CSV table of C-alpha atoms and ligand atoms in Angstrom, one decimal:
chain,number,residue,atom,x,y,z
A,33,MET,CA,2.7,38.2,-4.6
A,34,THR,CA,0.7,40.6,-2.4
A,35,HIS,CA,-1.7,39.2,0.1
A,36,ARG,CA,-4.6,40.8,-1.8
A,37,HIS,CA,-3.6,39.1,-5.1
A,38,ALA,CA,-3.1,35.8,-3.3
A,39,THR,CA,-6.6,36.0,-1.9
A,40,ILE,CA,-8.2,36.9,-5.2
A,41,LEU,CA,-6.3,34.2,-6.9
A,42,LEU,CA,-7.4,31.6,-4.3
A,43,TRP,CA,-11.1,32.5,-4.9
A,44,LEU,CA,-10.6,32.3,-8.7
A,45,LEU,CA,-8.9,29.0,-8.4
A,46,LEU,CA,-11.7,27.6,-6.2
A,47,ALA,CA,-14.2,28.8,-8.7
A,48,ALA,CA,-12.2,27.3,-11.6
A,49,ALA,CA,-12.0,23.9,-9.9
A,50,ILE,CA,-15.7,23.8,-9.2
A,51,GLY,CA,-16.5,25.3,-12.6
A,52,GLY,CA,-14.3,22.6,-14.2
A,53,VAL,CA,-16.2,19.9,-12.5
A,54,VAL,CA,-19.6,21.3,-13.2
A,55,CYS,CA,-18.9,22.1,-16.9
A,56,GLY,CA,-17.1,18.8,-17.4
A,57,TRP,CA,-20.0,17.0,-15.8
A,58,PHE,CA,-22.6,18.5,-18.0
A,59,PHE,CA,-20.8,19.3,-21.3
A,60,GLY,CA,-18.7,16.1,-21.3
A,61,ALA,CA,-16.7,15.6,-24.5
A,62,ARG,CA,-17.3,19.2,-25.6
A,63,MET,CA,-14.9,20.3,-22.9
A,64,LEU,CA,-12.1,18.6,-24.9
A,65,ALA,CA,-12.0,21.7,-27.1
A,66,ILE,CA,-10.4,23.8,-24.4
A,67,GLY,CA,-8.1,21.1,-23.1
A,68,TRP,CA,-5.2,22.7,-24.9
A,69,LEU,CA,-5.4,25.6,-22.4
A,70,GLY,CA,-4.8,23.2,-19.6
A,71,ASP,CA,-1.9,21.6,-21.4
A,72,LEU,CA,-0.4,25.0,-22.0
A,73,PHE,CA,-0.5,25.8,-18.3
A,74,LEU,CA,1.0,22.4,-17.4
A,75,ASP,CA,3.8,22.8,-19.9
A,76,ALA,CA,4.5,26.2,-18.6
A,77,LEU,CA,4.9,24.8,-15.0
A,78,LYS,CA,7.0,21.9,-16.2
A,79,MET,CA,9.3,24.3,-18.1
A,80,THR,CA,10.3,25.8,-14.7
A,81,ILE,CA,10.9,22.6,-12.8
A,82,ILE,CA,14.4,21.6,-13.8
A,83,PRO,CA,16.2,24.9,-13.3
A,84,LEU,CA,14.1,25.6,-10.2
A,85,VAL,CA,14.7,22.3,-8.5
A,86,VAL,CA,18.5,22.2,-9.3
A,87,ALA,CA,19.0,25.8,-8.1
A,88,ALA,CA,16.8,25.4,-5.1
A,89,VAL,CA,18.4,22.2,-3.8
A,90,ILE,CA,21.9,23.6,-4.4
A,91,THR,CA,21.3,26.9,-2.6
A,92,GLY,CA,19.1,25.2,0.0
A,93,VAL,CA,21.8,22.8,1.0
A,94,ALA,CA,24.5,25.4,0.8
A,95,SER,CA,22.6,27.6,3.2
A,96,LEU,CA,22.5,24.9,5.8
A,97,GLY,CA,26.2,25.9,6.2
A,98,ASP,CA,27.8,22.6,6.9
A,99,VAL,CA,27.6,19.2,5.3
A,100,ARG,CA,27.1,17.5,8.8
A,101,ARG,CA,24.0,19.7,9.3
A,102,LEU,CA,22.7,18.3,6.0
A,103,GLY,CA,22.9,14.8,7.5
A,104,ARG,CA,20.9,15.8,10.5
A,105,VAL,CA,18.2,17.8,8.6
A,106,GLY,CA,18.1,14.9,6.0
A,107,GLY,CA,17.6,12.5,8.9
A,108,TYR,CA,14.6,14.4,10.3
A,109,THR,CA,13.2,14.8,6.8
A,110,VAL,CA,13.4,11.1,6.0
A,111,LEU,CA,11.9,10.3,9.5
A,112,TYR,CA,9.0,12.6,8.7
A,113,TYR,CA,8.4,11.1,5.3
A,114,VAL,CA,8.6,7.5,6.6
A,115,THR,CA,6.3,8.1,9.6
A,116,THR,CA,3.6,9.9,7.7
A,117,THR,CA,3.7,7.4,4.8
A,118,ALA,CA,3.4,4.5,7.3
A,119,LEU,CA,0.5,6.2,9.0
A,120,ALA,CA,-1.2,6.7,5.6
A,121,VAL,CA,-0.8,3.0,4.6
A,122,ALA,CA,-2.0,1.9,8.0
A,123,THR,CA,-5.1,4.1,7.6
A,124,GLY,CA,-5.8,2.6,4.2
A,125,LEU,CA,-5.4,-1.0,5.4
A,126,ALA,CA,-7.6,-0.5,8.4
A,127,LEU,CA,-10.4,1.1,6.4
A,128,VAL,CA,-10.4,-1.7,3.7
A,129,ASN,CA,-10.6,-4.3,6.4
A,130,ILE,CA,-13.5,-2.5,8.1
A,131,ILE,CA,-15.5,-1.5,5.0
A,132,GLN,CA,-14.6,-4.5,2.8
A,133,PRO,CA,-15.3,-2.7,-0.4
A,134,GLY,CA,-14.4,-5.6,-2.6
A,135,ALA,CA,-16.6,-8.2,-1.0
A,136,GLY,CA,-19.1,-9.5,-3.5
A,137,VAL,CA,-17.8,-7.4,-6.4
A,138,GLU,CA,-17.9,-9.1,-9.7
A,139,VAL,CA,-14.4,-9.3,-11.2
A,140,LEU,CA,-14.1,-7.5,-14.5
A,141,GLN,CA,-11.2,-8.7,-16.6
A,142,GLY,CA,-9.3,-5.7,-17.8
A,143,THR,CA,-7.2,-5.4,-20.9
A,144,VAL,CA,-4.7,-3.2,-19.3
A,145,ALA,CA,-2.3,-5.6,-17.7
A,146,SER,CA,0.3,-6.1,-20.3
A,147,ASP,CA,0.5,-2.4,-21.0
A,148,TYR,CA,1.1,-1.5,-17.4
A,149,ALA,CA,3.3,-4.5,-16.6
A,150,GLN,CA,5.8,-3.3,-19.2
A,151,LYS,CA,6.1,0.1,-17.7
A,152,ALA,CA,6.4,-1.1,-14.1
A,153,PRO,CA,9.6,-1.1,-12.2
A,154,ALA,CA,10.5,-4.7,-11.7
A,155,GLY,CA,11.1,-4.3,-8.0
A,156,ILE,CA,12.9,-2.6,-5.1
A,157,ALA,CA,16.3,-2.7,-6.8
A,158,ASP,CA,14.9,-0.6,-9.6
A,159,ILE,CA,13.7,2.0,-7.1
A,160,VAL,CA,17.1,2.3,-5.6
A,161,ARG,CA,18.7,2.4,-9.0
A,162,SER,CA,16.4,5.3,-10.0
A,163,LEU,CA,18.4,7.5,-7.6
A,164,ILE,CA,21.4,7.6,-9.9
A,165,THR,CA,21.4,8.4,-13.6
A,166,PRO,CA,24.3,7.8,-16.0
A,167,ASN,CA,23.3,10.8,-18.0
A,168,LEU,CA,22.2,14.0,-16.2
A,169,VAL,CA,21.1,15.7,-19.4
A,170,ALA,CA,18.9,12.8,-20.4
A,171,ALA,CA,17.4,12.7,-16.9
A,172,ALA,CA,16.6,16.4,-17.2
A,173,ALA,CA,15.1,16.0,-20.6
A,174,GLU,CA,12.8,13.2,-19.3
A,175,GLN,CA,12.0,15.3,-16.2
A,176,GLN,CA,13.3,12.6,-13.8
A,177,LEU,CA,13.7,14.7,-10.7
A,178,LEU,CA,15.1,12.1,-8.3
A,179,PRO,CA,18.6,11.6,-9.9
A,180,LEU,CA,18.8,15.4,-10.4
A,181,ILE,CA,18.1,16.0,-6.8
A,182,VAL,CA,20.7,13.4,-5.7
A,183,PHE,CA,23.2,15.1,-8.0
A,184,SER,CA,22.4,18.6,-6.7
A,185,LEU,CA,22.8,17.4,-3.1
A,186,LEU,CA,26.2,15.9,-3.9
A,187,PHE,CA,27.2,19.0,-5.9
A,188,ALA,CA,26.1,21.4,-3.1
A,189,ALA,CA,27.9,19.3,-0.4
A,190,ALA,CA,31.1,19.4,-2.5
A,191,LEU,CA,30.7,23.1,-3.3
A,192,SER,CA,30.5,23.8,0.5
A,193,THR,CA,34.1,22.5,0.8
A,194,THR,CA,35.5,24.8,-1.9
A,195,GLY,CA,35.5,28.0,0.2
A,196,GLU,CA,36.1,31.2,-1.7
A,197,THR,CA,36.6,29.5,-5.1
A,198,GLY,CA,33.1,28.2,-5.1
A,199,ARG,CA,31.4,31.5,-4.2
A,200,PRO,CA,30.7,32.7,-7.7
A,201,VAL,CA,29.1,29.3,-8.6
A,202,LEU,CA,26.8,29.6,-5.6
A,203,GLY,CA,26.0,33.2,-6.5
A,204,PHE,CA,25.0,32.0,-9.9
A,205,PHE,CA,22.6,29.4,-8.5
A,206,GLU,CA,21.2,31.9,-6.0
A,207,GLY,CA,20.4,34.3,-8.9
A,208,LEU,CA,18.9,31.4,-10.9
A,209,ASN,CA,16.7,30.4,-8.0
A,210,GLN,CA,15.4,33.9,-7.4
A,211,ALA,CA,14.6,34.4,-11.1
A,212,MET,CA,12.8,31.1,-11.3
A,213,MET,CA,10.7,31.9,-8.3
A,214,THR,CA,9.7,35.1,-10.0
A,215,VAL,CA,8.7,33.2,-13.2
A,216,VAL,CA,6.6,30.9,-11.0
A,217,ASN,CA,5.0,33.9,-9.4
A,218,TRP,CA,3.9,35.2,-12.8
A,219,LEU,CA,2.7,31.8,-13.9
A,220,MET,CA,0.5,31.5,-10.8
A,221,TYR,CA,-1.8,34.1,-12.4
A,222,LEU,CA,-2.6,31.6,-15.2
A,223,ALA,CA,-3.5,28.9,-12.7
A,224,PRO,CA,-7.3,29.4,-12.7
A,225,ILE,CA,-7.6,29.1,-16.5
A,226,GLY,CA,-5.3,26.1,-16.5
A,227,VAL,CA,-7.1,24.3,-13.6
A,228,PHE,CA,-10.5,24.9,-15.2
A,229,ALA,CA,-9.4,23.5,-18.5
A,230,LEU,CA,-7.5,20.5,-17.1
A,231,ILE,CA,-10.4,19.4,-14.9
A,232,GLY,CA,-13.0,20.0,-17.7
A,233,LYS,CA,-10.9,18.1,-20.2
A,234,GLU,CA,-10.6,15.0,-18.0
A,235,PHE,CA,-14.3,14.9,-17.3
A,236,GLY,CA,-14.7,15.3,-21.1
A,237,LYS,CA,-12.5,12.3,-21.7
A,238,ALA,CA,-14.5,10.3,-19.3
A,239,GLY,CA,-17.7,11.3,-21.2
A,240,GLY,CA,-19.2,13.6,-18.6
A,241,GLY,CA,-20.9,13.0,-15.3
A,242,ALA,CA,-23.5,10.5,-16.3
A,243,ALA,CA,-20.8,8.2,-17.9
A,244,LEU,CA,-18.6,8.7,-14.8
A,245,LEU,CA,-21.4,7.6,-12.5
A,246,GLU,CA,-21.9,4.5,-14.6
A,247,GLN,CA,-18.1,3.7,-14.4
A,248,LEU,CA,-18.2,4.1,-10.7
A,249,GLY,CA,-20.9,1.4,-10.5
A,250,ALA,CA,-19.3,-1.6,-9.0
A,251,VAL,CA,-16.3,0.2,-7.6
A,252,ALA,CA,-18.2,2.9,-5.8
A,253,TRP,CA,-17.4,1.4,-2.4
A,254,TYR,CA,-13.7,1.2,-3.3
A,255,PHE,CA,-13.8,4.8,-4.4
A,256,ALA,CA,-15.5,5.9,-1.2
A,257,THR,CA,-13.1,3.9,1.0
A,258,VAL,CA,-10.0,5.6,-0.6
A,259,LEU,CA,-11.7,9.0,-0.3
A,260,ILE,CA,-12.5,8.5,3.3
A,261,GLY,CA,-8.9,7.3,3.9
A,262,LEU,CA,-7.5,10.3,2.2
A,263,THR,CA,-9.7,12.7,4.2
A,264,VAL,CA,-8.7,11.0,7.5
A,265,HIS,CA,-5.0,11.3,6.6
A,266,PHE,CA,-5.4,14.9,5.5
A,267,ALA,CA,-6.9,15.6,9.0
A,268,VAL,CA,-4.0,13.6,10.7
A,269,LEU,CA,-1.6,15.9,8.8
A,270,VAL,CA,-3.5,18.9,10.1
A,271,VAL,CA,-3.0,17.6,13.7
A,272,ILE,CA,0.8,17.1,13.0
A,273,LEU,CA,0.8,20.7,11.6
A,274,ARG,CA,-0.7,22.0,14.9
A,275,LEU,CA,1.2,19.8,17.4
A,276,VAL,CA,4.6,19.3,15.8
A,277,ALA,CA,5.0,22.3,13.5
A,278,ARG,CA,3.0,24.6,15.8
A,279,ARG,CA,1.3,26.2,12.9
A,280,ARG,CA,-2.2,27.6,12.7
A,281,LEU,CA,-4.8,26.6,10.2
A,282,ASP,CA,-4.1,29.7,8.1
A,283,TYR,CA,-1.1,27.7,6.8
A,284,LEU,CA,-3.7,25.6,5.0
A,285,VAL,CA,-5.2,28.7,3.5
A,286,GLY,CA,-1.8,29.8,2.4
A,287,MET,CA,-1.2,26.5,0.7
A,288,ALA,CA,-4.6,26.2,-0.9
A,289,ARG,CA,-3.5,27.5,-4.2
A,290,ALA,CA,-0.9,24.7,-4.5
A,291,LEU,CA,-3.5,22.2,-3.3
A,292,LEU,CA,-6.0,23.2,-5.9
A,293,THR,CA,-3.4,23.1,-8.6
A,294,ALA,CA,-2.5,19.6,-7.4
A,295,PHE,CA,-6.1,18.6,-7.8
A,296,GLY,CA,-6.2,20.2,-11.3
A,297,THR,CA,-2.9,18.7,-12.6
A,298,ALA,CA,-2.8,15.4,-10.8
A,299,SER,CA,1.0,15.9,-10.7
A,300,SER,CA,3.1,16.6,-7.6
A,301,SER,CA,6.0,17.5,-9.7
A,302,ALA,CA,4.1,20.0,-11.8
A,303,THR,CA,2.7,21.5,-8.6
A,304,LEU,CA,6.1,21.8,-7.0
A,305,PRO,CA,6.9,25.3,-8.2
A,306,LEU,CA,3.6,26.6,-6.8
A,307,SER,CA,4.1,24.7,-3.5
A,308,MET,CA,7.5,26.3,-3.1
A,309,GLU,CA,6.1,29.8,-3.8
A,310,CYS,CA,3.2,29.3,-1.4
A,311,ALA,CA,5.5,28.0,1.3
A,312,VAL,CA,7.8,30.9,1.0
A,313,GLU,CA,4.8,33.3,1.2
A,314,SER,CA,3.7,31.5,4.3
A,315,GLN,CA,7.0,32.2,6.0
A,316,VAL,CA,8.3,28.7,6.0
A,317,ASP,CA,12.1,28.8,6.4
A,318,ARG,CA,13.6,29.0,2.9
A,319,ARG,CA,16.1,26.2,3.7
A,320,ALA,CA,13.2,23.8,4.4
A,321,VAL,CA,11.3,25.0,1.3
A,322,LYS,CA,14.3,24.3,-0.9
A,323,PHE,CA,15.2,21.0,0.6
A,324,VAL,CA,12.0,19.3,1.9
A,325,LEU,CA,9.6,20.2,-1.0
A,326,PRO,CA,11.6,19.1,-4.0
A,327,LEU,CA,12.5,15.8,-2.3
A,328,GLY,CA,9.0,15.4,-1.0
A,329,ALA,CA,7.4,15.9,-4.4
A,330,THR,CA,9.3,12.9,-5.7
A,331,ILE,CA,9.4,10.5,-2.8
A,332,ASN,CA,6.9,11.5,-0.1
A,333,MET,CA,3.5,10.4,-1.4
A,334,ASP,CA,1.2,9.7,1.5
A,335,GLY,CA,-1.9,9.7,-0.7
A,336,THR,CA,-0.4,7.3,-3.2
A,337,ALA,CA,0.7,4.9,-0.5
A,338,LEU,CA,-2.7,4.9,1.1
A,339,TYR,CA,-4.4,4.3,-2.2
A,340,GLU,CA,-2.0,1.6,-3.3
A,341,ALA,CA,-2.6,-0.4,-0.1
A,342,ALA,CA,-6.4,0.1,-0.3
A,343,ALA,CA,-6.5,-0.8,-4.0
A,344,VAL,CA,-4.5,-4.0,-3.7
A,345,MET,CA,-6.7,-5.1,-0.8
A,346,PHE,CA,-9.8,-4.3,-2.8
A,347,ILE,CA,-8.5,-6.4,-5.7
A,348,ALA,CA,-7.8,-9.3,-3.3
A,349,GLN,CA,-11.3,-9.1,-1.9
A,350,ALA,CA,-12.8,-8.9,-5.3
A,351,TYR,CA,-11.0,-12.1,-6.3
A,352,GLY,CA,-12.1,-13.7,-3.1
A,353,ILE,CA,-8.5,-14.0,-1.9
A,354,ASP,CA,-8.1,-13.6,1.9
A,355,LEU,CA,-4.8,-12.0,2.7
A,356,SER,CA,-3.3,-13.2,5.9
A,357,ALA,CA,-1.8,-10.8,8.5
A,358,THR,CA,1.7,-11.5,7.2
A,359,GLN,CA,0.6,-10.8,3.6
A,360,GLN,CA,-0.9,-7.6,4.8
A,361,LEU,CA,2.4,-6.7,6.3
A,362,VAL,CA,4.0,-7.3,2.9
A,363,VAL,CA,1.4,-5.0,1.4
A,364,PHE,CA,2.3,-2.4,4.1
A,365,VAL,CA,6.0,-2.5,3.3
A,366,THR,CA,5.7,-2.7,-0.5
A,367,ALA,CA,3.0,0.0,-0.8
A,368,THR,CA,5.3,2.3,1.1
A,369,LEU,CA,8.2,1.5,-1.3
A,370,ALA,CA,5.9,1.7,-4.3
A,371,ALA,CA,4.8,5.1,-3.3
A,372,ILE,CA,8.4,6.2,-2.9
A,373,GLY,CA,9.2,4.8,-6.3
A,374,ALA,CA,6.2,6.5,-8.0
A,375,ALA,CA,7.1,9.7,-10.0
A,376,GLY,CA,5.1,12.8,-9.3
A,377,VAL,CA,3.2,12.5,-12.6
A,378,PRO,CA,-0.5,11.6,-13.3
A,379,GLN,CA,-1.3,8.0,-12.5
A,380,ALA,CA,2.2,6.9,-11.7
A,381,GLY,CA,0.8,5.1,-8.6
A,382,LEU,CA,-1.2,2.8,-10.8
A,383,VAL,CA,2.0,1.6,-12.5
A,384,THR,CA,4.0,1.1,-9.3
A,385,MET,CA,1.1,-0.8,-7.8
A,386,ILE,CA,2.2,-3.8,-9.8
A,387,ILE,CA,5.1,-4.2,-7.3
A,388,VAL,CA,2.6,-4.6,-4.5
A,389,LEU,CA,0.3,-6.9,-6.4
A,390,THR,CA,3.1,-9.2,-7.4
A,391,ALA,CA,4.6,-9.2,-3.9
A,392,VAL,CA,1.4,-10.9,-2.6
A,393,ASP,CA,0.8,-13.0,-5.8
A,394,LEU,CA,-2.3,-11.2,-6.9
A,395,PRO,CA,-3.3,-11.1,-10.6
A,396,VAL,CA,-2.0,-7.9,-12.3
A,397,GLU,CA,-5.2,-7.9,-14.4
A,398,GLY,CA,-7.0,-6.8,-11.2
A,399,ILE,CA,-5.9,-3.2,-12.1
A,400,GLY,CA,-8.5,-3.3,-14.9
A,401,MET,CA,-11.2,-3.0,-12.3
A,402,ILE,CA,-10.1,0.3,-10.9
A,403,LEU,CA,-8.7,1.8,-14.1
A,404,ALA,CA,-11.8,3.7,-15.3
A,405,VAL,CA,-12.1,5.9,-12.2
A,406,ASP,CA,-8.4,6.2,-11.5
A,407,TRP,CA,-7.9,9.6,-13.2
A,408,LEU,CA,-10.4,11.1,-10.7
A,409,LEU,CA,-9.0,9.4,-7.6
A,410,ASP,CA,-5.5,10.5,-8.8
A,411,ARG,CA,-6.5,14.1,-8.3
A,412,PHE,CA,-7.5,13.5,-4.6
A,413,ARG,CA,-4.4,11.5,-3.8
A,414,THR,CA,-2.1,14.0,-5.4
A,415,THR,CA,-3.7,16.8,-3.3
A,416,VAL,CA,-2.9,14.7,-0.2
A,417,ASN,CA,0.6,14.0,-1.5
A,418,VAL,CA,1.3,17.8,-1.8
A,419,TRP,CA,-0.3,18.6,1.5
A,420,GLY,CA,2.0,16.0,3.1
A,421,ASP,CA,5.0,17.8,1.6
A,422,CYS,CA,3.8,21.2,2.7
A,423,VAL,CA,3.2,20.0,6.3
A,424,GLY,CA,6.7,18.4,6.2
A,425,ALA,CA,8.3,21.7,5.2
A,426,ALA,CA,6.6,23.4,8.1
A,427,VAL,CA,7.7,20.7,10.5
A,428,ILE,CA,11.3,20.7,9.4
A,429,SER,CA,11.3,24.4,9.4
A,430,ARG,CA,10.7,24.4,13.1
A,431,PHE,CA,13.6,22.1,13.8
A,432,LEU,CA,16.2,24.0,11.8
A,433,PRO,CA,18.9,25.8,13.6
A,434,ALA,CA,18.6,29.6,13.4
A,435,ALA,CA,19.6,30.8,9.9
A,436,ASP,CA,23.1,32.2,9.6
A,437,GLU,CA,21.8,34.5,6.9
A,438,SER,CA,18.6,34.4,4.9
A,439,ALA,CA,19.4,32.5,1.8
B,532,LIG,N1,-0.3,11.6,-9.5
B,532,LIG,C1,0.4,11.4,-8.2
B,532,LIG,C2,1.3,12.5,-7.9
B,532,LIG,O1,1.8,13.2,-8.8
B,532,LIG,C3,1.1,10.1,-8.2
B,532,LIG,C4,0.1,8.9,-8.3
B,532,LIG,O2,-0.4,8.5,-7.2
B,532,LIG,O3,-0.2,8.5,-9.3
B,532,LIG,O4,1.6,12.8,-6.8
């Protein structure tokens, strides 16, 4: 995409996001009528994910040249994910302890518990098991990215040992990757319509702005605490971008189309094709784009981790339960794991939060209190999730050895 088109599109997207909020606020349920336009855009993005991710990870790993290099780059990447996620959780915990959003809040009994409890992964073993699928086709059909990425990593590592024989296979995936990126480039032009309709639709479902304000009611402080936390963490990531990746702020402008799409779709996975396209345009090393972004979209969720820790603490405060320092440490660890286990789809974090709640013996029904406003908070945390991945790609890009050839 040319710079001129990218700039025009960015302004259109910004207008679409603001327009979606304003129209959704005032027209409420009437916005549901155009919801299908948003779903159409979302489906179009999802349509590209499986071929794009498989081809990108395989060619990305192959272009690292050597399996041992994959180990080192993988190590840096995981170190980045873990450090930033831990920072996010610490920010969330610190803020809830300072602001105490749950103090004096009246506990509302939700009806949601059983629904969500059924969907929740039972624990950490389930998160580890989700890395491997017995059926690749079924995983692709259900858009489970993690096992597909693990398979692609293994496949690419094996391919790199086959020498000449494997070259045509690699050539095929390189062609597939390029073609998919072109498709994504075209789809980007639809983003303003899609984002406008998606945001408008969600406000419509909530019943418009007045209804939303009412739902915010008792949980307004909780909402504000998470928002402040997300803002602080966003800024921390900007500092990492400057100091570690040595990138200027125009990187943020380059990524803004992906960030606005994340806000519109509330899905890191659906945003992944656009994040990859924006990162390539912003001159991030393609090897980092292909490796760090797909993996990040599924396991690196700073915003979700921060939100899970804050929400669990809020629920404890609302129930009048004082969590000791040790229990808060348990929240710290399990919120990190629950964020890793959350899929990059709308409100996945709400489901994996059950792991954190049960780890510190809090009532799962507590989720009922924060449910009504979760769709909106989801949009903010997804934006931070995607920003964390984009900064990660820039960081890892800096530490990659010089490219043998541009892949
Ligand atoms: N919607 C988030 C994402 O896709 C996950 C979550 O926190 O619910 O990144």
